[in-house]
Tab-separated table of C-alpha atoms in Angstrom:
chain	number	residue	atom	x	y	z
V	207	MET	CA	-4.045	7.820	44.641
V	208	ASN	CA	-6.694	10.517	44.241
V	209	GLN	CA	-9.051	10.095	41.317
V	210	LEU	CA	-9.269	12.643	38.533
V	211	PRO	CA	-12.614	14.265	37.780
V	212	ILE	CA	-14.291	12.630	34.802
V	213	GLU	CA	-13.747	15.593	32.481
V	214	ALA	CA	-10.078	15.815	33.416
V	215	ALA	CA	-9.653	12.063	32.963
V	216	ARG	CA	-11.237	12.215	29.512
V	217	GLU	CA	-8.950	15.081	28.546
V	218	MET	CA	-5.959	13.110	29.804
V	219	ARG	CA	-6.958	10.052	27.755
V	220	LEU	CA	-7.274	12.255	24.685
V	221	ARG	CA	-3.743	13.553	25.207
V	222	LEU	CA	-2.417	10.049	25.819
V	223	ARG	CA	-4.013	8.785	22.603
V	224	ASP	CA	-2.534	11.653	20.614
V	225	ALA	CA	0.877	11.110	22.208
V	226	HIS	CA	0.769	7.416	21.302
V	227	PHE	CA	-0.066	8.134	17.667
V	228	THR	CA	2.458	10.953	17.272
V	229	THR	CA	5.324	9.244	19.084
V	230	PHE	CA	5.030	5.854	17.429
V	231	ASN	CA	4.380	7.290	13.983
V	232	THR	CA	7.488	9.477	14.282
V	233	LEU	CA	9.530	6.595	15.667
V	234	ASN	CA	8.320	4.315	12.885
V	235	THR	CA	9.343	6.766	10.170
V	236	ILE	CA	12.749	7.569	11.693
V	237	LEU	CA	13.555	3.911	12.322
V	238	THR	CA	12.522	2.901	8.810
V	239	GLY	CA	14.577	5.684	7.244
V	240	GLY	CA	17.615	4.669	9.284
V	241	LEU	CA	17.241	1.025	8.313
V	242	VAL	CA	16.895	1.878	4.622
V	243	ALA	CA	20.082	3.947	4.848
V	244	TYR	CA	21.824	1.072	6.632
V	245	LEU	CA	20.633	-1.349	3.952
V	246	LEU	CA	22.059	0.896	1.239
V	247	ARG	CA	25.377	1.137	3.071
V	248	ARG	CA	25.567	-2.638	3.503
V	249	VAL	CA	24.917	-3.162	-0.197
V	250	LEU	CA	27.542	-0.622	-1.247
V	251	GLU	CA	30.109	-2.211	1.081
V	252	MET	CA	29.765	-5.587	-0.642
V	253	PRO	CA	31.772	-6.466	-3.750
V	254	GLN	CA	29.564	-5.842	-6.751
V	255	ALA	CA	29.688	-9.454	-7.892
V	256	GLN	CA	28.593	-10.713	-4.464
V	257	ARG	CA	25.581	-8.487	-3.899
V	258	PRO	CA	22.498	-10.673	-3.257
V	259	TRP	CA	20.059	-8.523	-5.165
V	260	LEU	CA	17.028	-10.721	-4.540
V	261	LEU	CA	17.645	-10.642	-0.793
V	262	VAL	CA	18.181	-6.885	-1.000
V	263	LEU	CA	14.797	-6.561	-2.700
V	264	ALA	CA	13.176	-8.866	-0.141
V	265	THR	CA	14.674	-6.819	2.689
V	266	LEU	CA	13.430	-3.563	1.201
V	267	LEU	CA	9.933	-4.997	0.779
V	268	THR	CA	10.038	-6.227	4.375
V	269	LEU	CA	10.998	-2.753	5.572
V	270	ILE	CA	8.097	-1.245	3.648
V	271	ALA	CA	5.720	-3.869	5.045
V	272	CYS	CA	6.845	-3.143	8.618
V	273	TRP	CA	6.485	0.610	8.168
V	274	SER	CA	3.136	0.279	6.435
V	275	GLY	CA	1.730	-2.193	8.949
V	276	LEU	CA	2.457	-0.015	11.973
V	277	PHE	CA	1.438	3.232	10.273
V	278	ARG	CA	-1.902	1.829	9.194
V	279	MET	CA	-2.648	0.281	12.573
V	280	LEU	CA	-1.945	3.649	14.197
V	281	ALA	CA	-4.304	5.305	11.721
V	282	LEU	CA	-7.106	2.822	12.371
V	283	VAL	CA	-7.105	2.472	16.160
V	284	ARG	CA	-6.212	4.881	18.963
V	285	PHE	CA	-5.459	4.140	22.604
V	286	PRO	CA	-2.991	5.229	25.307
V	287	SER	CA	0.429	3.677	24.841
V	288	ARG	CA	1.586	0.715	26.911
V	289	MET	CA	4.996	-0.780	27.591
V	290	SER	CA	4.140	-3.801	25.430
V	291	ASP	CA	3.723	-1.512	22.408
V	292	ALA	CA	7.213	-0.110	22.877
V	293	LEU	CA	8.809	-3.512	23.480
V	294	LEU	CA	7.264	-5.082	20.389
V	295	SER	CA	8.051	-2.076	18.184
V	296	PHE	CA	11.695	-1.960	19.226
V	297	GLY	CA	11.880	-5.746	18.977
V	298	ALA	CA	10.677	-5.624	15.381
V	299	GLY	CA	13.148	-2.845	14.593
V	300	ALA	CA	16.012	-4.816	16.119
V	301	ALA	CA	15.009	-7.921	14.162
V	302	VAL	CA	15.039	-5.997	10.884
V	303	TYR	CA	18.433	-4.521	11.800
V	304	VAL	CA	19.783	-8.044	12.302
V	305	MET	CA	18.235	-9.075	8.987
V	306	VAL	CA	20.079	-6.279	7.189
V	307	SER	CA	23.312	-7.057	9.044
V	308	LEU	CA	23.178	-10.694	7.931
V	309	LEU	CA	22.403	-9.879	4.326
V	310	ASP	CA	25.600	-11.519	3.082
V	311	ALA	CA	25.266	-14.621	5.281
V	312	GLY	CA	23.067	-16.466	2.803
V	313	PRO	CA	19.334	-16.981	2.348
V	314	GLN	CA	19.038	-19.574	5.133
V	315	VAL	CA	20.199	-17.087	7.755
V	316	TRP	CA	18.108	-14.311	6.209
V	317	LEU	CA	14.987	-16.485	6.360
V	318	ARG	CA	15.554	-17.163	10.057
V	319	ALA	CA	15.769	-13.432	10.688
V	320	ALA	CA	12.640	-12.927	8.581
V	321	ALA	CA	10.807	-15.430	10.782
V	322	VAL	CA	11.636	-13.301	13.825
V	323	VAL	CA	10.409	-10.163	12.045
V	324	ALA	CA	7.156	-11.920	11.114
V	325	PHE	CA	6.729	-13.060	14.718
V	326	PHE	CA	7.036	-9.515	16.043
V	327	GLY	CA	4.742	-8.230	13.298
V	328	GLY	CA	1.970	-10.703	14.051
V	329	LEU	CA	2.288	-10.372	17.809
V	330	GLY	CA	2.387	-6.580	17.525
V	331	THR	CA	-0.828	-6.560	15.493
V	332	LEU	CA	-2.621	-8.709	18.068
V	333	ASN	CA	-1.294	-6.503	20.850
V	334	MET	CA	-2.599	-3.349	19.174
V	335	LEU	CA	-5.961	-5.019	18.639
V	336	ARG	CA	-6.083	-5.725	22.363
V	337	GLY	CA	-5.360	-2.065	23.064
V	338	GLY	CA	-7.930	-0.905	20.537
V	339	ARG	CA	-10.679	-3.058	22.031
V	340	SER	CA	-10.064	-1.582	25.478
V	341	ASP	CA	-10.595	2.033	24.407
V	342	PRO	CA	-14.080	3.479	23.770
V	343	PHE	CA	-12.606	5.702	21.046
V	344	ASN	CA	-12.650	2.623	18.773
V	345	ASP	CA	-16.079	1.252	19.698
V	346	ASP	CA	-17.657	2.124	16.345
V	347	VAL	CA	-14.881	0.980	14.044
V	348	MET	CA	-13.443	-2.009	15.906
V	349	PRO	CA	-16.307	-4.457	15.194
V	350	LEU	CA	-15.929	-3.699	11.476
V	351	ILE	CA	-12.159	-4.084	11.162
V	352	GLU	CA	-11.199	-6.501	13.933
V	353	ARG	CA	-11.725	-9.653	11.877
V	354	ASP	CA	-9.571	-8.393	9.008
V	355	LEU	CA	-6.805	-7.230	11.326
V	356	ARG	CA	-6.862	-10.511	13.212
V	357	LEU	CA	-6.555	-12.413	9.935
V	358	ALA	CA	-3.630	-10.183	8.963
V	359	ALA	CA	-1.948	-10.976	12.279
V	360	CYS	CA	-2.494	-14.696	11.738
V	361	ALA	CA	-1.082	-14.415	8.217
V	362	ARG	CA	2.055	-12.733	9.581
V	363	LEU	CA	2.448	-15.393	12.244
V	364	ALA	CA	1.960	-18.082	9.591
V	365	PHE	CA	5.108	-16.805	7.896
V	366	VAL	CA	7.143	-17.860	10.951
V	367	PRO	CA	7.000	-21.656	10.452
V	368	LEU	CA	7.081	-21.215	6.680
V	369	MET	CA	10.301	-19.185	6.796
V	370	LEU	CA	11.888	-21.590	9.267
V	371	LEU	CA	10.890	-24.542	7.106
V	372	LEU	CA	12.512	-22.944	4.072
V	373	ALA	CA	15.601	-22.028	6.107
V	374	HIS	CA	16.130	-25.669	7.077
V	375	SER	CA	15.374	-27.046	3.630
V	376	THR	CA	17.920	-28.255	1.098
V	377	LEU	CA	16.602	-26.066	-1.700
V	378	PRO	CA	19.195	-24.196	-3.785
V	379	ASP	CA	20.058	-20.649	-2.761
V	380	ASP	CA	18.565	-19.121	-5.900
V	381	LEU	CA	15.203	-20.681	-5.121
V	382	LEU	CA	15.377	-19.562	-1.500
V	383	ASN	CA	16.220	-16.029	-2.593
V	384	ALA	CA	13.177	-16.006	-4.855
V	385	ALA	CA	11.023	-17.411	-2.043
V	386	ALA	CA	12.203	-14.576	0.204
V	387	VAL	CA	11.026	-12.003	-2.338
V	388	VAL	CA	7.673	-13.754	-2.766
V	389	GLY	CA	7.162	-13.915	1.004
V	390	ALA	CA	7.938	-10.227	1.482
V	391	ALA	CA	5.645	-9.303	-1.408
V	392	LEU	CA	2.840	-11.411	0.073
V	393	ALA	CA	3.213	-9.571	3.376
V	394	LEU	CA	2.664	-6.307	1.520
V	395	VAL	CA	-0.322	-7.714	-0.359
V	396	VAL	CA	-1.988	-8.857	2.873
V	397	ASP	CA	-1.470	-5.422	4.384
V	398	GLU	CA	-2.842	-3.700	1.292
V	399	ILE	CA	-5.970	-5.873	1.228
V	400	VAL	CA	-6.747	-5.166	4.879
V	401	TRP	CA	-6.101	-1.450	4.437
V	402	GLY	CA	-8.231	-1.316	1.299
V	403	ARG	CA	-11.144	-2.980	3.066
V	404	SER	CA	-10.813	-0.559	5.974
V	405	VAL	CA	-10.679	2.506	3.725
V	406	ALA	CA	-13.718	1.215	1.831
V	407	LEU	CA	-15.732	1.668	5.030
V	408	THR	CA	-15.200	5.421	4.709
V	409	SER	CA	-15.661	5.644	0.943
V	410	ARG	CA	-19.379	4.983	0.553
V	411	PRO	CA	-21.148	7.548	-1.649
V	412	ASP	CA	-23.266	8.825	1.248
V	413	VAL	CA	-20.182	9.333	3.415
V	414	LEU	CA	-18.326	11.202	0.675
V	415	ALA	CA	-21.384	13.347	-0.072
V	416	SER	CA	-21.735	14.201	3.610
V	417	GLU	CA	-18.065	15.134	3.828
V	418	ARG	CA	-18.291	17.362	0.753
V	419	GLU	CA	-21.304	19.109	2.252
V	420	ALA	CA	-19.468	19.636	5.530
V	421	LEU	CA	-16.477	21.075	3.670
V	422	ARG	CA	-18.713	23.459	1.723
V	423	GLU	CA	-20.350	24.642	4.936
V	424	ALA	CA	-16.955	25.135	6.550
V	425	MET	CA	-15.751	27.159	3.556
V	426	LEU	CA	-18.887	29.306	3.600
V	427	LEU	CA	-18.521	29.854	7.326
V	428	GLY	CA	-14.907	30.890	6.809
V	429	GLU	CA	-15.885	33.351	4.085
V	430	ARG	CA	-18.551	34.909	6.293
V	431	ARG	CA	-16.020	35.447	9.051
């Protein structure tokens, strides 16, 4: 295979990065919207007295955590897409679909499905970190955020044995339902902490002052034109 000139190769990598961000961000939003609609339909199909509201809440929080986790990873690191990214993303989506489908099967079954979702979430985070490290676009930011993102991935993977342990326990259903909500909320909290620490890197006073100055110069340049 003939090699591309360096400038052409760099331009191609830029397009591949943009395609990865745009495609997966769009897919993430569409898939999440479809799953929320499916969740609503499943709830409305159940007899009102049999609707497991705590599991419904836990499922909704899990959906938000999945959407937020992928969106924020896409915002933080850029690299050309790989087949592993697609497989893990669709795997996570399929796992959440199964979780919603089994909403009326009881908390034990739901927790098993949640363990699968957590597995895909943690593995997907590690996979995106691997992609981010391989691309020079992320050389400046990766050393600052890699530790936090790796800890977030480990936290998601830690939910796997915890959920399976709860699923095989003899605890009453009400307690398991509450544990499901707490677990989903914790997943959101972990994601929010990591995101907050990452955003803080861009929110120093000198950075904000520099950005304001650049915006003023851009506005003045636009007025002169």
